[in-house]
Short mmCIF file of C-alpha atoms in Angstrom, two decimals:
data_model
loop_
_atom_site.label_atom_id
_atom_site.label_comp_id
_atom_site.label_asym_id
_atom_site.label_seq_id
_atom_site.Cartn_x
_atom_site.Cartn_y
_atom_site.Cartn_z
CA MET A 1 16.18 0.22 5.82
CA ARG A 2 12.85 0.51 4.62
CA ILE A 3 11.19 -3.04 5.22
CA ALA A 4 7.86 -3.48 2.93
CA ILE A 5 5.19 -6.10 5.23
CA ALA A 6 3.24 -7.61 2.48
CA SER A 7 0.63 -10.78 2.11
CA GLY A 8 -0.96 -12.53 -0.82
CA LYS A 9 -4.46 -12.19 1.18
CA GLY A 10 -6.31 -9.89 3.91
CA GLY A 11 -6.09 -11.82 7.31
CA THR A 12 -2.75 -12.99 7.66
CA GLY A 13 -0.85 -10.59 10.59
CA LYS A 14 0.47 -8.43 8.45
CA THR A 15 -0.68 -5.05 10.26
CA THR A 16 0.00 -6.62 13.45
CA VAL A 17 3.99 -7.79 12.14
CA ALA A 18 4.29 -4.53 11.25
CA THR A 19 3.14 -2.48 14.26
CA ASN A 20 4.73 -4.43 16.55
CA LEU A 21 8.44 -4.56 14.86
CA ALA A 22 7.70 -1.12 14.26
CA LEU A 23 7.72 -0.55 18.50
CA MET A 24 10.17 -3.14 19.52
CA ALA A 25 12.66 -1.61 16.98
CA SER A 26 11.65 2.14 18.27
CA GLN A 27 12.17 0.64 22.32
CA GLU A 28 15.63 -0.45 21.09
CA GLY A 29 16.97 3.13 20.56
CA ARG A 30 16.23 2.96 16.45
CA THR A 31 14.44 6.13 14.74
CA VAL A 32 11.31 4.76 12.85
CA ALA A 33 8.69 5.43 10.59
CA TYR A 34 5.81 3.43 10.03
CA LEU A 35 4.10 4.25 7.08
CA ASP A 36 0.53 2.48 6.92
CA CYS A 37 0.20 2.11 2.70
CA ASP A 38 -3.21 0.10 2.68
CA VAL A 39 -5.32 3.07 1.85
CA GLU A 40 -8.87 1.85 1.14
CA GLU A 41 -8.66 0.23 5.00
CA PRO A 42 -6.03 1.67 6.57
CA ASN A 43 -5.98 0.11 10.42
CA GLY A 44 -2.09 0.71 12.20
CA HIS A 45 -3.85 3.68 14.17
CA ILE A 46 -6.01 1.03 15.76
CA PHE A 47 -2.47 -0.79 17.45
CA LEU A 48 -0.28 2.73 17.35
CA LYS A 49 -2.85 4.62 18.64
CA PRO A 50 -0.69 7.91 17.71
CA VAL A 51 -1.47 11.57 17.98
CA ILE A 52 -2.40 13.21 14.61
CA ASP A 53 -0.53 17.12 14.01
CA ASP A 54 -1.16 17.41 10.82
CA GLU A 55 -4.03 16.22 8.20
CA ARG A 56 -3.57 17.65 4.40
CA PRO A 57 -5.18 16.58 1.19
CA ILE A 58 -3.66 13.82 -1.23
CA GLU A 59 -4.21 15.55 -5.12
CA ARG A 60 -3.84 14.05 -8.34
CA LEU A 61 -3.56 16.48 -11.89
CA ILE A 62 -6.60 15.75 -14.30
CA PRO A 63 -7.36 17.15 -17.41
CA GLU A 64 -9.51 19.61 -17.99
CA VAL A 65 -10.71 21.00 -21.81
CA ASP A 66 -11.11 24.99 -22.63
CA PRO A 67 -14.54 24.38 -24.63
CA ALA A 68 -13.88 27.58 -25.93
CA LEU A 69 -10.61 26.46 -27.92
CA CYS A 70 -11.49 22.64 -28.39
CA THR A 71 -11.80 22.16 -31.84
CA HIS A 72 -12.53 18.67 -31.13
CA CYS A 73 -10.26 16.95 -33.11
CA GLY A 74 -9.64 13.78 -30.93
CA ARG A 75 -6.04 13.67 -30.85
CA CYS A 76 -6.33 13.64 -27.16
CA ALA A 77 -8.30 10.06 -26.88
CA GLN A 78 -5.70 9.20 -29.51
CA ALA A 79 -3.23 9.83 -26.97
CA CYS A 80 -4.96 8.18 -24.06
CA ARG A 81 -4.53 4.34 -23.66
CA TYR A 82 -6.68 4.45 -20.44
CA GLY A 83 -9.75 5.75 -21.95
CA ALA A 84 -9.99 8.59 -20.17
CA ILE A 85 -11.00 10.90 -22.18
CA ALA A 86 -13.96 10.81 -25.57
CA SER A 87 -13.95 13.08 -28.17
CA LEU A 88 -17.58 13.73 -29.38
CA PRO A 89 -18.23 16.02 -32.48
CA LYS A 90 -19.67 19.02 -29.85
CA GLN A 91 -17.81 18.00 -26.28
CA THR A 92 -14.63 16.45 -25.23
CA LEU A 93 -15.24 14.45 -22.28
CA VAL A 94 -13.33 13.80 -19.15
CA PHE A 95 -13.59 10.55 -16.92
CA ALA A 96 -11.51 11.47 -13.82
CA GLU A 97 -11.73 8.08 -12.61
CA LEU A 98 -10.25 6.15 -15.13
CA CYS A 99 -7.38 8.98 -15.62
CA HIS A 100 -3.67 8.35 -14.53
CA SER A 101 -2.34 11.66 -14.88
CA CYS A 102 0.39 10.75 -17.18
CA GLY A 103 -0.59 14.54 -19.40
CA GLY A 104 -0.47 12.91 -22.72
CA CYS A 105 -3.62 14.44 -23.64
CA MET A 106 -2.27 18.07 -22.90
CA LEU A 107 0.89 17.37 -25.23
CA ALA A 108 -1.37 15.65 -27.62
CA CYS A 109 -3.73 19.18 -27.87
CA PRO A 110 -2.52 21.28 -30.79
CA VAL A 111 -4.15 24.58 -29.93
CA LYS A 112 -3.71 23.95 -25.98
CA ALA A 113 -7.06 23.52 -25.20
CA ILE A 114 -6.19 21.21 -22.35
CA ARG A 115 -4.16 21.72 -18.73
CA GLU A 116 -4.21 20.02 -15.80
CA ALA A 117 -5.78 21.30 -12.40
CA PRO A 118 -6.03 19.18 -8.87
CA ARG A 119 -8.11 16.19 -8.21
CA PRO A 120 -8.57 15.84 -4.24
CA ILE A 121 -8.58 11.49 -3.92
CA GLY A 122 -7.84 11.35 -0.35
CA ALA A 123 -6.49 12.40 2.88
CA LEU A 124 -2.86 12.01 4.60
CA ARG A 125 -2.30 12.06 7.75
CA LEU A 126 0.55 12.46 9.86
CA GLY A 127 1.41 12.23 13.32
CA ARG A 128 3.31 10.21 16.24
CA SER A 129 3.34 6.87 18.47
CA GLY A 130 5.65 7.23 21.22
CA ASP A 131 8.82 8.15 19.60
CA ILE A 132 7.53 6.34 16.37
CA ARG A 133 6.64 8.62 13.33
CA PHE A 134 3.27 8.01 11.74
CA VAL A 135 2.14 8.23 8.37
CA GLU A 136 -1.66 7.67 6.91
CA GLY A 137 -3.62 7.65 3.62
CA VAL A 138 -6.77 7.39 3.73
CA ARG A 139 -7.92 7.01 0.09
CA ASN A 140 -11.94 8.73 -0.92
CA VAL A 141 -14.31 6.26 -1.53
CA GLY A 142 -15.10 5.97 -4.74
CA GLU A 143 -11.94 6.32 -6.17
CA ALA A 144 -10.98 3.94 -8.49
CA MET A 145 -6.76 4.39 -8.06
CA SER A 146 -5.13 3.67 -5.02
CA PRO A 147 -1.36 3.96 -5.98
CA PRO A 148 -1.86 7.83 -6.47
CA ALA A 149 -2.36 8.01 -2.93
CA ILE A 150 0.65 5.52 -1.67
CA ARG A 151 2.80 7.73 -3.54
CA ALA A 152 1.86 10.50 -1.46
CA VAL A 153 2.46 8.18 2.31
CA LYS A 154 5.89 7.27 1.02
CA SER A 155 6.78 11.04 -0.05
CA ALA A 156 5.67 12.16 2.92
CA ALA A 157 8.55 9.42 4.82
CA SER A 158 11.75 11.52 6.54
CA ALA A 159 15.18 9.59 6.77
CA GLU A 160 14.48 7.47 10.18
CA ASP A 161 16.71 4.86 10.91
CA LEU A 162 14.23 1.81 9.83
CA THR A 163 10.47 2.43 7.79
CA ILE A 164 7.53 -0.10 7.81
CA LEU A 165 5.80 0.30 5.19
CA ASP A 166 2.32 -1.76 6.06
CA ALA A 167 1.22 -2.83 2.25
CA PRO A 168 -2.22 -3.70 1.07
CA PRO A 169 -2.96 -7.28 0.80
CA GLY A 170 -2.93 -8.84 -2.64
CA THR A 171 -0.45 -9.04 -5.53
CA SER A 172 -2.08 -6.05 -7.71
CA CYS A 173 -0.65 -2.42 -8.06
CA PRO A 174 -1.05 -1.03 -5.06
CA VAL A 175 1.35 -3.74 -3.62
CA ILE A 176 4.10 -3.10 -6.14
CA GLU A 177 3.46 0.14 -5.59
CA THR A 178 4.11 -0.07 -1.26
CA LEU A 179 7.16 -3.05 -2.25
CA ARG A 180 8.75 -0.53 -4.88
CA GLY A 181 12.38 0.74 -3.89
CA CYS A 182 12.19 -1.10 -0.23
CA ASP A 183 15.19 -2.84 0.73
CA ARG A 184 13.27 -6.05 1.93
CA VAL A 185 10.10 -7.32 1.62
CA ILE A 186 8.68 -9.72 4.72
CA LEU A 187 5.92 -12.12 3.37
CA VAL A 188 3.61 -12.24 6.17
CA THR A 189 1.11 -16.07 5.71
CA GLU A 190 -0.66 -18.58 7.67
CA PRO A 191 -0.78 -22.18 7.49
CA THR A 192 -4.40 -22.86 5.37
CA PRO A 193 -4.50 -23.90 1.54
CA PHE A 194 -5.95 -20.18 0.96
CA GLY A 195 -2.93 -18.96 2.73
CA LEU A 196 -0.50 -21.29 0.46
CA ASN A 197 -2.01 -20.13 -2.58
CA ASP A 198 -1.69 -16.87 -2.34
CA LEU A 199 2.11 -17.31 -0.83
CA LYS A 200 3.08 -18.48 -4.42
CA LEU A 201 1.51 -15.67 -5.71
CA ALA A 202 3.58 -13.15 -3.57
CA VAL A 203 6.59 -14.64 -4.14
CA GLU A 204 6.27 -14.64 -7.69
CA MET A 205 5.60 -11.05 -7.71
CA VAL A 206 9.12 -10.34 -5.18
CA ARG A 207 10.91 -12.64 -7.55
CA ALA A 208 9.62 -10.62 -10.78
CA MET A 209 10.52 -7.59 -8.52
CA LYS A 210 14.18 -9.04 -8.11
CA ALA A 211 13.15 -8.01 -4.23
CA SER A 212 14.70 -9.28 -1.20
CA PHE A 213 12.29 -11.20 0.92
CA ALA A 214 11.85 -13.73 3.90
CA VAL A 215 8.34 -15.49 4.95
CA VAL A 216 6.70 -14.93 8.47
CA ILE A 217 4.22 -17.96 9.67
CA ASN A 218 1.32 -16.61 11.71
CA ARG A 219 -0.93 -19.27 13.75
CA ALA A 220 1.88 -21.52 12.72
CA ASP A 221 1.25 -24.65 14.51
CA ALA A 222 -2.24 -24.60 13.15
CA GLY A 223 -1.61 -26.49 10.10
CA ASP A 224 -0.61 -29.36 8.48
CA GLY A 225 3.08 -27.94 7.26
CA GLN A 226 2.56 -27.04 3.85
CA VAL A 227 3.52 -23.72 4.07
CA ARG A 228 6.62 -24.27 5.47
CA ALA A 229 7.32 -27.12 3.11
CA TYR A 230 6.74 -25.21 -0.04
CA CYS A 231 9.49 -22.60 1.34
CA ASP A 232 11.85 -25.30 2.23
CA ARG A 233 11.60 -26.69 -1.78
CA ASN A 234 11.83 -23.24 -2.70
CA ARG A 235 14.57 -21.83 -0.46
CA VAL A 236 12.55 -19.41 0.63
CA GLY A 237 13.50 -18.15 4.07
CA VAL A 238 11.30 -18.14 7.57
CA LEU A 239 12.41 -15.72 9.42
CA ALA A 240 9.74 -16.36 12.51
CA GLU A 241 6.91 -18.72 13.53
CA ILE A 242 3.82 -16.60 15.88
CA PRO A 243 2.19 -19.83 17.51
CA ASP A 244 -1.53 -20.07 17.52
CA ASP A 245 -2.14 -18.85 20.75
CA ARG A 246 -5.69 -17.43 22.22
CA ALA A 247 -3.70 -15.01 24.17
CA VAL A 248 -2.43 -13.48 20.88
CA ALA A 249 -5.95 -13.26 19.48
CA GLU A 250 -7.57 -11.40 22.33
CA THR A 251 -4.75 -9.22 22.21
CA TYR A 252 -5.25 -8.11 18.74
CA SER A 253 -9.14 -7.53 19.42
CA ARG A 254 -8.75 -5.77 21.69
CA GLY A 255 -6.56 -3.14 19.98
CA GLN A 256 -2.95 -3.85 22.11
CA MET A 257 0.61 -4.65 21.10
CA ILE A 258 1.70 -7.87 21.27
CA CYS A 259 4.64 -7.32 21.91
CA GLU A 260 3.51 -5.02 24.71
CA ALA A 261 0.99 -7.99 26.65
#
């Protein structure tokens, strides 16, 4: 079972739910993997405190042009849909930050002047937190795209009983990449106008992906009930409500697990 923990916005308690769910499941005897797919700012390690025993680079393939072979015909630039390669009269330029590593430019080159070379875009960290297998991806500062790093995190998972994927916030490409292939999505929200607005966007996203999902409402007793009313009107299941408890906030701020404290 692969469960993604997502949210339409940051700061709703997504990592709180993901890490505590992983710990509770491991304490019940299941084999569990926690995958931190928020590669721009992973913070699951603050709570799970894993022992990292393996660190390796995350790479993706970028085209390299051989100037001795290139005729500057422009076929590569015509094939690229992302503007990642430009053919000038005397030079062909590659913009690595825009490249999606599709290989189209290499296939389009009539003189085989383009080859693909690996380029590091981040780091993959693997370890264990007690009985939990821990995987974390960290994207290099300045890299424009997160999905290649997220795919590396997901590919590092093994066949545990339960795999928890801690998704990035929002509803853009990194979230969709994290949710792809999961059996269930849990959307964590909060009872505020911003929380409701972004929950609606997240619900539209998972329904477009035809994913099975439900909601957890954090700080549930602090709002006006509009989030719960929205879920009832739209037949969205609510799995749990976490109270707006000062003890929960204090525990979180110390980097401790709520289910233990």
